[in-house]
Coordinates of N, CA and C in Angstrom, one line a residue:
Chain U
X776 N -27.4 -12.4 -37.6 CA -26.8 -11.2 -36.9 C -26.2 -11.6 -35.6
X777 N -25.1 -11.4 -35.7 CA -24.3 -11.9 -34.3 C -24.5 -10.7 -33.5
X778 N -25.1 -11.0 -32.0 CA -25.2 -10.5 -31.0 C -24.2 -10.7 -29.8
X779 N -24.2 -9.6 -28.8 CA -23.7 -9.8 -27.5 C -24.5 -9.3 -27.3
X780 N -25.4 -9.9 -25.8 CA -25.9 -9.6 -24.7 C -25.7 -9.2 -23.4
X781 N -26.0 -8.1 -22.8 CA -25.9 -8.0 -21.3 C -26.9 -7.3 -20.8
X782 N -26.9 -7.7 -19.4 CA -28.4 -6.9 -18.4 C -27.8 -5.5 -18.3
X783 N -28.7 -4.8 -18.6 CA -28.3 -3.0 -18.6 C -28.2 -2.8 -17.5
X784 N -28.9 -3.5 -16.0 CA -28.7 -3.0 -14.8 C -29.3 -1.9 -14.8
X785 N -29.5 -1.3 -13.7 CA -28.2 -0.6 -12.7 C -28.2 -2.0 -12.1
X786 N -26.5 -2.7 -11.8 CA -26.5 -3.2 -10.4 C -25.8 -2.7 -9.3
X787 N -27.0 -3.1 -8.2 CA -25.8 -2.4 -7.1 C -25.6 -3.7 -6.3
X788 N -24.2 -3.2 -5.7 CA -23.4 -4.1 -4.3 C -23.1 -3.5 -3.4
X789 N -23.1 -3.8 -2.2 CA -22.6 -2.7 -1.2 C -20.8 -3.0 -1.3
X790 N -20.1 -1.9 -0.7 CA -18.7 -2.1 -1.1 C -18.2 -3.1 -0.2
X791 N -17.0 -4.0 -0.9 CA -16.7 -5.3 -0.4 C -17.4 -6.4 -0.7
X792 N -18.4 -6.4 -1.6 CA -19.4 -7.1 -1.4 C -18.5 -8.2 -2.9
X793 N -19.3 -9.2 -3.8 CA -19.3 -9.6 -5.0 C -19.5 -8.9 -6.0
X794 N -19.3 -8.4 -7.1 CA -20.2 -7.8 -8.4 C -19.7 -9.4 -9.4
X795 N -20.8 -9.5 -9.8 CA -21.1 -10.6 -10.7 C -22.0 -10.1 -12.1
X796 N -21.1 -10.2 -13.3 CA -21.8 -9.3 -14.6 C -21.7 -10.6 -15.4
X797 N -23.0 -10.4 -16.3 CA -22.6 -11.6 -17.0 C -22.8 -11.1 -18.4
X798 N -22.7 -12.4 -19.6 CA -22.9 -11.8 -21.1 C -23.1 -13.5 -21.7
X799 N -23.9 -13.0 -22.3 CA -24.2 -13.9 -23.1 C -23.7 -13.9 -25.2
X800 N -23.5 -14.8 -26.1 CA -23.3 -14.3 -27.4 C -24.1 -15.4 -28.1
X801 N -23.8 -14.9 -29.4 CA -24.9 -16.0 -30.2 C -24.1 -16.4 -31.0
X802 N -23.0 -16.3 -31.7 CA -21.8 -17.1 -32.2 C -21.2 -17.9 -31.9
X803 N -21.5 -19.3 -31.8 CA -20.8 -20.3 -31.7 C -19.6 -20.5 -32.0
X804 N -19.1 -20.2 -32.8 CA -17.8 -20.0 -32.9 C -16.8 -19.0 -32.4
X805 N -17.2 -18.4 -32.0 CA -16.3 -17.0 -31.2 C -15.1 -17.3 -30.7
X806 N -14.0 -16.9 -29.9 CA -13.2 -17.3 -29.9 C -12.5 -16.7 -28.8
X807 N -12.8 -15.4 -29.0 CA -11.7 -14.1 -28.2 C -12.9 -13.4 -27.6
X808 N -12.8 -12.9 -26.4 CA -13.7 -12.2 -25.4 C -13.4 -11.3 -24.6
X809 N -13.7 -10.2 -24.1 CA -12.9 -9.0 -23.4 C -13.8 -8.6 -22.5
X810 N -13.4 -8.2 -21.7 CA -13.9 -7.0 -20.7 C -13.9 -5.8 -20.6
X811 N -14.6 -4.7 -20.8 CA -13.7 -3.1 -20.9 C -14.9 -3.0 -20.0
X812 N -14.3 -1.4 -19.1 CA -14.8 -0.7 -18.2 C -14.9 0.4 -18.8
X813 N -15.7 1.2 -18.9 CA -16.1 3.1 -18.9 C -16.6 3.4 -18.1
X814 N -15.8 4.5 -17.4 CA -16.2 5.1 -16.2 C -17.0 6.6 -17.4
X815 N -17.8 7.1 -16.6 CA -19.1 8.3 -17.0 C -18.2 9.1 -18.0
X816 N -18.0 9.4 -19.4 CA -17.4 10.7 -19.7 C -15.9 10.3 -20.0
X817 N -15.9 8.8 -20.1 CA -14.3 8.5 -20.5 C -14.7 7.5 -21.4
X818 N -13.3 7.0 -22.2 CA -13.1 6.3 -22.9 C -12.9 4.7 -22.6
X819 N -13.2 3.8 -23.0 CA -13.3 2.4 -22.3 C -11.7 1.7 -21.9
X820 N -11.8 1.2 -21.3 CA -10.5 0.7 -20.8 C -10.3 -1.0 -20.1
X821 N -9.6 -1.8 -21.1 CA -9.2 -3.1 -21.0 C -9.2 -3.7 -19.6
X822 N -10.1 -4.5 -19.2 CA -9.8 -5.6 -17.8 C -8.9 -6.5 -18.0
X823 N -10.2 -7.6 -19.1 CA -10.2 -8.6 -19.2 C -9.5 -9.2 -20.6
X824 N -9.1 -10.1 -20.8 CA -9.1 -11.2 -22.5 C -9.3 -12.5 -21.6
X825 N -10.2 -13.3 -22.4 CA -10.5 -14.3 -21.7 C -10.2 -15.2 -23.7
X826 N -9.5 -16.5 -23.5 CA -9.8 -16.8 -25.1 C -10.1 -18.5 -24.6
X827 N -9.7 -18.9 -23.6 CA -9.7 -20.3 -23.1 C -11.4 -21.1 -22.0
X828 N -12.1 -21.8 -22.2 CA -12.9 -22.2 -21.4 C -12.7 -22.1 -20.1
X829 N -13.5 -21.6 -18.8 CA -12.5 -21.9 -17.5 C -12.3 -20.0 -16.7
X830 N -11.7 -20.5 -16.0 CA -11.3 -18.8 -15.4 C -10.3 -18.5 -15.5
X831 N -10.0 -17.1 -15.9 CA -9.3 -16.4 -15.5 C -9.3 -15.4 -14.6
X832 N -8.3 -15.2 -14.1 CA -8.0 -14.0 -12.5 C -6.8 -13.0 -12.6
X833 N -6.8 -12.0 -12.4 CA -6.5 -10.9 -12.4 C -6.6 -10.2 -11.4
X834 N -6.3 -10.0 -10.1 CA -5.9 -9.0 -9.3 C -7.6 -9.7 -8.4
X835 N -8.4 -8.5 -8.2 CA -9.9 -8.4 -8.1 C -10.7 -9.3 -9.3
X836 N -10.2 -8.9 -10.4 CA -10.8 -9.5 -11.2 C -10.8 -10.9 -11.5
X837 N -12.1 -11.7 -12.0 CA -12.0 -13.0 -12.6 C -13.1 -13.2 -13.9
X838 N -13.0 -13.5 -14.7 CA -13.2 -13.9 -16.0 C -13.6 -14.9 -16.2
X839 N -14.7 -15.5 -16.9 CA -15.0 -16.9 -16.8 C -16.1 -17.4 -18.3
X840 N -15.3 -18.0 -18.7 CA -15.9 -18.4 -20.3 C -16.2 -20.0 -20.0
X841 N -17.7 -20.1 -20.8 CA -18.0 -21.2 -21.0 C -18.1 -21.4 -22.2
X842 N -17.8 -21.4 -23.5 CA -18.3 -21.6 -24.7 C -19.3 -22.6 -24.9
X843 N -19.4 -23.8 -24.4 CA -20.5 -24.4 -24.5 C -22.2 -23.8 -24.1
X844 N -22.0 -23.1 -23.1 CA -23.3 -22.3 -22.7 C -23.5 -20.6 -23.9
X845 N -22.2 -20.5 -24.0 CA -22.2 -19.5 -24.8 C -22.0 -17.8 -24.1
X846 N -21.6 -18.1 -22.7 CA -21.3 -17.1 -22.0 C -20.0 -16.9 -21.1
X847 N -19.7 -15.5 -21.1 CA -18.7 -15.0 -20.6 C -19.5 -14.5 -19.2
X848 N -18.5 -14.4 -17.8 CA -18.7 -13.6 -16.9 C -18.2 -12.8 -16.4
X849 N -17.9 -12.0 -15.6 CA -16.9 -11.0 -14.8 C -17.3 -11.2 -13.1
X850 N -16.7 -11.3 -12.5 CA -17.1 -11.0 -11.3 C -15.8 -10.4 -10.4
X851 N -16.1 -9.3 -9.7 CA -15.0 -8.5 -9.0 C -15.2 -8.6 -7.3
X852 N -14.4 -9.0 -7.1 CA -14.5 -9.0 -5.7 C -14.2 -8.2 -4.9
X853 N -14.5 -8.3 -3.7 CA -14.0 -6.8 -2.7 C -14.4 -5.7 -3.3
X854 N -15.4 -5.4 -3.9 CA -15.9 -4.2 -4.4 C -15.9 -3.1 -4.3
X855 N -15.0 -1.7 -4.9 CA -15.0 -1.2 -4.3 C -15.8 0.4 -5.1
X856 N -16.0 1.4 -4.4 CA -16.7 2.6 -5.1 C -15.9 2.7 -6.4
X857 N -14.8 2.7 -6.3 CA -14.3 3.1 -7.5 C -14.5 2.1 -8.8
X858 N -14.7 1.2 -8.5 CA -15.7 0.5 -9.3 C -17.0 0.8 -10.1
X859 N -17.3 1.4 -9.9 CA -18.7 1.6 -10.3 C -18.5 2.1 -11.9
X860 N -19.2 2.0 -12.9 CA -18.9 2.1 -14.0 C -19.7 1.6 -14.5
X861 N -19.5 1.5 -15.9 CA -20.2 0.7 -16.8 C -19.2 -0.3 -18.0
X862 N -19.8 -1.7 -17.5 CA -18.5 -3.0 -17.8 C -19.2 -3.4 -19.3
X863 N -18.4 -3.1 -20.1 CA -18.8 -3.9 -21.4 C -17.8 -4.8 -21.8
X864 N -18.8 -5.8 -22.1 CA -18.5 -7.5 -22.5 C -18.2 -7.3 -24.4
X865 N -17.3 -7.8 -24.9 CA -17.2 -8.0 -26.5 C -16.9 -8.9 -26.9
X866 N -16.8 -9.6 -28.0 CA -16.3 -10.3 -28.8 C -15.7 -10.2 -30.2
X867 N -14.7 -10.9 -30.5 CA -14.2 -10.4 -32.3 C -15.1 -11.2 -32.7
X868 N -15.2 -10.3 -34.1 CA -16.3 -10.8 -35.1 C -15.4 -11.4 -36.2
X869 N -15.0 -12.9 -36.3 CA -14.6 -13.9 -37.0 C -14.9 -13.6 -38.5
X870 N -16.2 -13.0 -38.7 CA -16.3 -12.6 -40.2 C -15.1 -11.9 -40.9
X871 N -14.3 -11.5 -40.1 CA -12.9 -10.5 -41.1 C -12.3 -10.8 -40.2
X872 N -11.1 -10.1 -40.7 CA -9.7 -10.5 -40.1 C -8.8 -9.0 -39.5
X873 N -9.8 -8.2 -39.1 CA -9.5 -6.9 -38.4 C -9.3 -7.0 -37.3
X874 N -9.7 -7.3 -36.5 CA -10.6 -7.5 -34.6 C -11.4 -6.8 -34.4
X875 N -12.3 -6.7 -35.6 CA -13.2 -5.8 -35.4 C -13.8 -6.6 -34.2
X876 N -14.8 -5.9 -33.3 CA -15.8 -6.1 -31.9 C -16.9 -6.3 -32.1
X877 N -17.8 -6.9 -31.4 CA -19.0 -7.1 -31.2 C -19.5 -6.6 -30.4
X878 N -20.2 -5.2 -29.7 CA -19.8 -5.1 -28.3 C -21.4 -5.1 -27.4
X879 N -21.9 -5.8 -26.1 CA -22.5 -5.5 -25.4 C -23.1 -4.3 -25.4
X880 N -24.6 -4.0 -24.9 CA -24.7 -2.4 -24.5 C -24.0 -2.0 -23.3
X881 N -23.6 -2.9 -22.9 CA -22.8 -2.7 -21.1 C -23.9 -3.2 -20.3
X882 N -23.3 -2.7 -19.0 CA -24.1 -3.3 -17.6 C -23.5 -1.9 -16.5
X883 N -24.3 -1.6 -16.2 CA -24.0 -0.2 -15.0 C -24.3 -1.2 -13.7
X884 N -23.0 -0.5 -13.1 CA -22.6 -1.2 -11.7 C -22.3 -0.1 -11.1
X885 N -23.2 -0.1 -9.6 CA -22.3 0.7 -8.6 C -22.5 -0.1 -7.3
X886 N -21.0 0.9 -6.9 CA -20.9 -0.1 -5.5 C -20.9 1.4 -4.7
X887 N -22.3 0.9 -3.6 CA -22.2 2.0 -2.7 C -21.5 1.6 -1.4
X888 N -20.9 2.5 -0.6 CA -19.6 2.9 0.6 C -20.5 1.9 1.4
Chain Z
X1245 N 1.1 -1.7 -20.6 CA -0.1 -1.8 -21.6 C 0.4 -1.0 -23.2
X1246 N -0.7 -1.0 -24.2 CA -0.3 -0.5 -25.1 C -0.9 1.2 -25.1
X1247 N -0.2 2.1 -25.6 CA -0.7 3.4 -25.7 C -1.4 3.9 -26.7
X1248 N -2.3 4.3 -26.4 CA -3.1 5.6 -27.6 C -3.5 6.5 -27.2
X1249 N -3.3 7.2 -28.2 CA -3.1 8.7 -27.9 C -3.9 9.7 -28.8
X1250 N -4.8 10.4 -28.3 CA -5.6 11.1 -29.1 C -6.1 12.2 -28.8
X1251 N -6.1 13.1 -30.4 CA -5.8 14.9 -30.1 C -7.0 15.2 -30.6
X1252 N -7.6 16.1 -30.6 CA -7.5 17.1 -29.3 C -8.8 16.4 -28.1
X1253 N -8.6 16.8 -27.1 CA -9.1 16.0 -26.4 C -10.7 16.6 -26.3
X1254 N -10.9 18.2 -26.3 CA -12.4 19.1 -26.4 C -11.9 19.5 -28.1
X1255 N -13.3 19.7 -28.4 CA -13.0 20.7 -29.5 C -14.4 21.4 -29.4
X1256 N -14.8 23.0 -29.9 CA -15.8 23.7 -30.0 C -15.1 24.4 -31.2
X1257 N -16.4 24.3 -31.8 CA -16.1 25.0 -33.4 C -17.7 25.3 -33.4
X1258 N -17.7 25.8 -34.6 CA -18.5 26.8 -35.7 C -19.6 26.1 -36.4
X1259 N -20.9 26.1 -36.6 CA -21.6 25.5 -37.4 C -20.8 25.1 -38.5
X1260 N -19.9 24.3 -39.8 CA -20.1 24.6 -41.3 C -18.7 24.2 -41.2
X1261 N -18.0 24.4 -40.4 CA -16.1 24.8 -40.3 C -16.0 22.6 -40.2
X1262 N -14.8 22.6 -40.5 CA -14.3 21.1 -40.4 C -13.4 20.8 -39.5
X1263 N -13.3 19.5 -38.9 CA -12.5 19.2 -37.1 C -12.1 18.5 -38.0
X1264 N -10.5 18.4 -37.5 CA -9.3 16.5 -37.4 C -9.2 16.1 -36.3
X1265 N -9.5 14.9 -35.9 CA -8.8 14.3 -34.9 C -8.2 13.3 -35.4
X1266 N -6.9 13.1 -34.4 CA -5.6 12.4 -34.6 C -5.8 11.3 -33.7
X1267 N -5.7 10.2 -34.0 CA -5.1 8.7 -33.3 C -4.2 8.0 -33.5
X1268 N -3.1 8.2 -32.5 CA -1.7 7.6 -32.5 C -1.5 6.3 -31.6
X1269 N -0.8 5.3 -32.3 CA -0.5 4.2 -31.3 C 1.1 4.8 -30.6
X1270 N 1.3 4.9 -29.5 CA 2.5 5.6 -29.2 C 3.8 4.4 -29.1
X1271 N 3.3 3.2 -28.6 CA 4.5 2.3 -28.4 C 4.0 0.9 -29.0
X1272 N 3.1 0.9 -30.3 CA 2.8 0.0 -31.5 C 2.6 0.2 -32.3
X1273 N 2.7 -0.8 -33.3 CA 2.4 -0.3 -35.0 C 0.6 -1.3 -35.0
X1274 N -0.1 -0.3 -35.7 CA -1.4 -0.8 -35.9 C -1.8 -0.6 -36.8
X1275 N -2.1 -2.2 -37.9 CA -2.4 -1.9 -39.0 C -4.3 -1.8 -39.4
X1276 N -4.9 -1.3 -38.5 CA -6.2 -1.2 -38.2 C -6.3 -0.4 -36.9
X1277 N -6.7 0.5 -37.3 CA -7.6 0.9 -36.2 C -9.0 1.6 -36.4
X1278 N -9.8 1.6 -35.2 CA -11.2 2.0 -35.5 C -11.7 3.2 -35.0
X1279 N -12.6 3.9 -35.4 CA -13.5 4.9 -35.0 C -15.0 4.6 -34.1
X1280 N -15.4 5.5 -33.1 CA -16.6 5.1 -32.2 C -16.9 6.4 -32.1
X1281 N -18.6 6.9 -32.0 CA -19.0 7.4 -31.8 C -19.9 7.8 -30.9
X1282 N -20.1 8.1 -29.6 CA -21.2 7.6 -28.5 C -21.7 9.2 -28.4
X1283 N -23.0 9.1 -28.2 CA -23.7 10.0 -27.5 C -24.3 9.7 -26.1
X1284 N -24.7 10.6 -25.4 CA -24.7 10.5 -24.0 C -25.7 9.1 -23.8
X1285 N -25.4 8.8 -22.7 CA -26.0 7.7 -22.2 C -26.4 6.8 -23.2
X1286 N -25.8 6.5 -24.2 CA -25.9 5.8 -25.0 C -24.6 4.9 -25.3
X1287 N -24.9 3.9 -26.0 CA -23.5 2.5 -26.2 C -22.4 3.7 -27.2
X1288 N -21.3 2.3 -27.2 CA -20.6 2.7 -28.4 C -21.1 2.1 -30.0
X1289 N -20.8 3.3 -30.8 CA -21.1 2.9 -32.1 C -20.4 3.1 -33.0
X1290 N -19.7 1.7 -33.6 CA -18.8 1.8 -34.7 C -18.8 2.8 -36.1
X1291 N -18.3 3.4 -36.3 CA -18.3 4.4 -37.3 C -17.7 3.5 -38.9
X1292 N -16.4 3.6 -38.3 CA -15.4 2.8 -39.5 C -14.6 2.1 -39.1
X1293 N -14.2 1.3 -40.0 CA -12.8 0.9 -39.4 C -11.2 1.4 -40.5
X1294 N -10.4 1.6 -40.3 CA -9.7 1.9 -40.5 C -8.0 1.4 -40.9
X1295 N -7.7 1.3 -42.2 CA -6.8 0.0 -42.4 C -5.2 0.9 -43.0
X1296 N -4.3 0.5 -42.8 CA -3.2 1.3 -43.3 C -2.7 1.1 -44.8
X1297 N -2.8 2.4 -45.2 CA -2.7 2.2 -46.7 C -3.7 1.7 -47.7
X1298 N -5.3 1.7 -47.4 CA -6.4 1.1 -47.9 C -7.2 2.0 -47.2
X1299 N -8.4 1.9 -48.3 CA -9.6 3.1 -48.2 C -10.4 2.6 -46.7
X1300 N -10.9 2.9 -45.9 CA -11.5 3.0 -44.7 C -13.2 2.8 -44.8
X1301 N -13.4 1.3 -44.0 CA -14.6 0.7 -44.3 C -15.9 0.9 -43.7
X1302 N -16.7 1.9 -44.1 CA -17.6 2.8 -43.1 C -19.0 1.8 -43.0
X1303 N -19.3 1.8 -41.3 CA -20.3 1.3 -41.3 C -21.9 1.3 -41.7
X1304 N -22.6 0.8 -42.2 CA -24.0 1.1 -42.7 C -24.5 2.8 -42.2
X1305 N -24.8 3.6 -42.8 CA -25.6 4.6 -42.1 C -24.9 5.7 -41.8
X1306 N -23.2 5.6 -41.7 CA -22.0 6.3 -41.9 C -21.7 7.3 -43.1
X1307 N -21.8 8.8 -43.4 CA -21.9 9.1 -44.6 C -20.1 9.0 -44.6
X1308 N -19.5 8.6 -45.3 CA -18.3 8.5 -45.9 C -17.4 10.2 -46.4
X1309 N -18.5 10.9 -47.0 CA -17.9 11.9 -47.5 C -18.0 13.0 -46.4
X1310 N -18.6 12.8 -45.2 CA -18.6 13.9 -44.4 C -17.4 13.4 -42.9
X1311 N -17.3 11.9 -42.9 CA -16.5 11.3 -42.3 C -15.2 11.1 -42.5
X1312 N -14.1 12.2 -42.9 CA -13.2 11.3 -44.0 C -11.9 10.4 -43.0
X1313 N -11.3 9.8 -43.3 CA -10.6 8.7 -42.2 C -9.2 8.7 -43.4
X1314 N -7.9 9.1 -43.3 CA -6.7 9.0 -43.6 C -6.2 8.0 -42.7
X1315 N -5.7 7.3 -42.9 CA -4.4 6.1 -42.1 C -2.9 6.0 -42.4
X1316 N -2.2 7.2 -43.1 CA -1.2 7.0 -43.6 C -0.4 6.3 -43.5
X1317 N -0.2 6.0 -42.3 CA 0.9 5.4 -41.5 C 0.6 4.3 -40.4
X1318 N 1.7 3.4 -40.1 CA 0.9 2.2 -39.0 C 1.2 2.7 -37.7
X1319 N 1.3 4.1 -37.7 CA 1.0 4.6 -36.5 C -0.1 5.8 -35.8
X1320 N -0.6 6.3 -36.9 CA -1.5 7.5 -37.6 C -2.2 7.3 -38.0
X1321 N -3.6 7.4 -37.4 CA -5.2 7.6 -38.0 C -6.2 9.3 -37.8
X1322 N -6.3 9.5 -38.9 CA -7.1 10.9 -38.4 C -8.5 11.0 -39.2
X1323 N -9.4 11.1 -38.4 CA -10.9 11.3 -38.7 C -11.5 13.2 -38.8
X1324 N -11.9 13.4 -39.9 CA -12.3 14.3 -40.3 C -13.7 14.7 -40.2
X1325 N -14.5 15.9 -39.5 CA -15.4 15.8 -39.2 C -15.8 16.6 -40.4
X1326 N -16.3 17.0 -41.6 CA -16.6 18.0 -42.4 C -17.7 19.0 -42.5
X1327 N -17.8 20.0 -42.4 CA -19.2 21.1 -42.7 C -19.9 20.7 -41.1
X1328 N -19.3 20.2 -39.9 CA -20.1 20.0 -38.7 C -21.2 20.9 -38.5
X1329 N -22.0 19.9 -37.9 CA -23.0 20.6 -37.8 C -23.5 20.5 -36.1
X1330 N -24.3 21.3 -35.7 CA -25.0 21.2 -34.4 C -25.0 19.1 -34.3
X1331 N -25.7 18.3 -35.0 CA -26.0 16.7 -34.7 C -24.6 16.3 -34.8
X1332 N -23.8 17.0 -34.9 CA -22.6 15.8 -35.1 C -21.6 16.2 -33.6
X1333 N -22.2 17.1 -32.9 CA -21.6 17.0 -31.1 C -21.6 15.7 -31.3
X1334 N -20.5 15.1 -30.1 CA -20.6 14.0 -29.6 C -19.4 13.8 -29.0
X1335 N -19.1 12.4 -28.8 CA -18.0 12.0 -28.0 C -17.6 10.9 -28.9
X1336 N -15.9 11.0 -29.5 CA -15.8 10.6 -31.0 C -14.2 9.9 -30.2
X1337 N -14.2 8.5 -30.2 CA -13.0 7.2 -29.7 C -12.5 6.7 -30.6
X1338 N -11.3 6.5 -30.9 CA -10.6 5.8 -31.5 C -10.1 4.9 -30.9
X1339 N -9.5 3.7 -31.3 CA -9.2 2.2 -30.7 C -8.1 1.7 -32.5
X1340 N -6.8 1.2 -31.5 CA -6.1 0.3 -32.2 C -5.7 -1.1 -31.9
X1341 N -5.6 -1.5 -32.8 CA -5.4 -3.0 -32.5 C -4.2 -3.2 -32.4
X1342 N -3.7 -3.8 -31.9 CA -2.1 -4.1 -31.9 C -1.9 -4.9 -29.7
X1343 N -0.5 -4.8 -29.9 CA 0.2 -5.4 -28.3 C 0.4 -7.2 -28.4
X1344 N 0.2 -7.6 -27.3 CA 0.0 -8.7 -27.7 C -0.9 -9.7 -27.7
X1345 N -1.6 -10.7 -28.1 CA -3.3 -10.3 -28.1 C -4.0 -9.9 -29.2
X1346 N -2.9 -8.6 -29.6 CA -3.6 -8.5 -30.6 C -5.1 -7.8 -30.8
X1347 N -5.4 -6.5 -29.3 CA -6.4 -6.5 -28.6 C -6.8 -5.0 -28.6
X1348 N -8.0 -4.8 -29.4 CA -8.3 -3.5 -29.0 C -8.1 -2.1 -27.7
X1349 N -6.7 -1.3 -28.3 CA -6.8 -0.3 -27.1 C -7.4 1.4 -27.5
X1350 N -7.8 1.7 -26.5 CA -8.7 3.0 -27.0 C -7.3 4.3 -26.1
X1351 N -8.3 5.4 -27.3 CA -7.7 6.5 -27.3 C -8.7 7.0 -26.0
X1352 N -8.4 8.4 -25.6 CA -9.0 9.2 -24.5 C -10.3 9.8 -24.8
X1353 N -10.4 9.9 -26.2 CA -11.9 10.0 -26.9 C -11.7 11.7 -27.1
X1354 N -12.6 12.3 -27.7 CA -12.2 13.9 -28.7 C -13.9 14.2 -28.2
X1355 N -14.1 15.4 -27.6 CA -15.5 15.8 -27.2 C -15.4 16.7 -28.6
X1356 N -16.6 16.9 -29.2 CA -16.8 17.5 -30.3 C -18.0 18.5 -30.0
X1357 N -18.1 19.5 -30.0 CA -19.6 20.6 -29.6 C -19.4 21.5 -30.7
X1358 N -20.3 21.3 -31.3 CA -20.8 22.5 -32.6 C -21.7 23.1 -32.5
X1359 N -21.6 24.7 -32.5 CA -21.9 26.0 -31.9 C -22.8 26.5 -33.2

């Protein structure tokens, strides 16, 4: 059973601060990895694609795949309230050729003012 | 980014009565897209997935005949809620694949409350 893992949290940051989320998977082979945010009562919405070992950066955002350890990270800088959400980590599931996801239960983040 | 677009955004209906919701890719063709189903404070949960032109592959535990999923078109997915009942409220997402990437985008999600 291929899993994604993440800490449910709550984490908090004060604003400005670091938020560092992490994920773990159990598929060695994986390939393709994402980031989505849902904020309370909405529908998730794309950060990240991370498909290469190494970091990627994005605005605030940075992205950071290890495949050998078997984990993806996120970490947002300058933190701000509006951040606060809940960040789910996924993976495609290589068994088919859909994109179908693998997805995290998320990680609840808030950043207080 | 890529768009999806998805109707109706509330719905309240009738114990017994049947809902459609519509998911459109507005500026891609997606020859897959999927259905999610979340209740409060809880994860996303795959329902089906959804293929164009080919029957729609429901996840374990998914009743199929009360779920029905048409894809006509590689731009058009609609999920059928049938005989709703009070348990089937929820908060019902659609997501298509497509852009470049090749990368799951989601619709605005369909609140469902059965009265």
């Amino acid at each position: 059973q291929k899993e994604v893992e993440q800490n449910s949290g709550p984490l908090s940051v004060p604003e400005g601060a670091i938020a560092s989320l992490n994920c773990t998977y159990s598929d060695r082979g994986s390939q393709s990895f994402f980031w989505y945010r849902q904020y309370s009562g909405k529908s998730p919405e794309l950060i990240m694609s991370i498909y290469s070992n190494g970091d990627k950066e994005d605005g605030r955002f940075t992205a950071q795949l290890n495949k050998a350890s078997q984990y993806v990270s996120l970490l947002i800088r300058d933190s701000q309230p509006s951040d606060s959400a809940t960040y789910l980590c996924a993976e495609v599931d290589n068994a088919g050729n859909n994109r179908k996801l693998i997805w995290g239960l998320g990680t609840s983040l808030g950043v207080n003012p | 980014g890529a768009v999806v677009s998805q109707h109706p955004s509330r719905v309240i209906c009738k114990s017994g009565t049947s809902v459609k919701i519509e998911c459109r890719s507005l500026d891609f063709q997606a020859t897959t897209m999927f259905w999610y189903r979340q209740f409060p404070k809880q994860s996303l949960m795959l329902m089906a997935t959804s293929n164009e032109g080919s029957k729609a592959t429901y996840e374990q535990g998914v009743e199929k005949d009360k779920f029905l999923i048409n894809h006509a078109s590689l731009t058009l997915s609609t999920l059928t809620v049938t005989s709703a009942h009070p348990e089937d409220s929820s908060f019902y997402i659609c997501s298509a694949v497509g852009g470049v990437g090749n990368i799951q985008y989601f619709g605005a999600g369909t609140r469902l409350s059965v009265l």
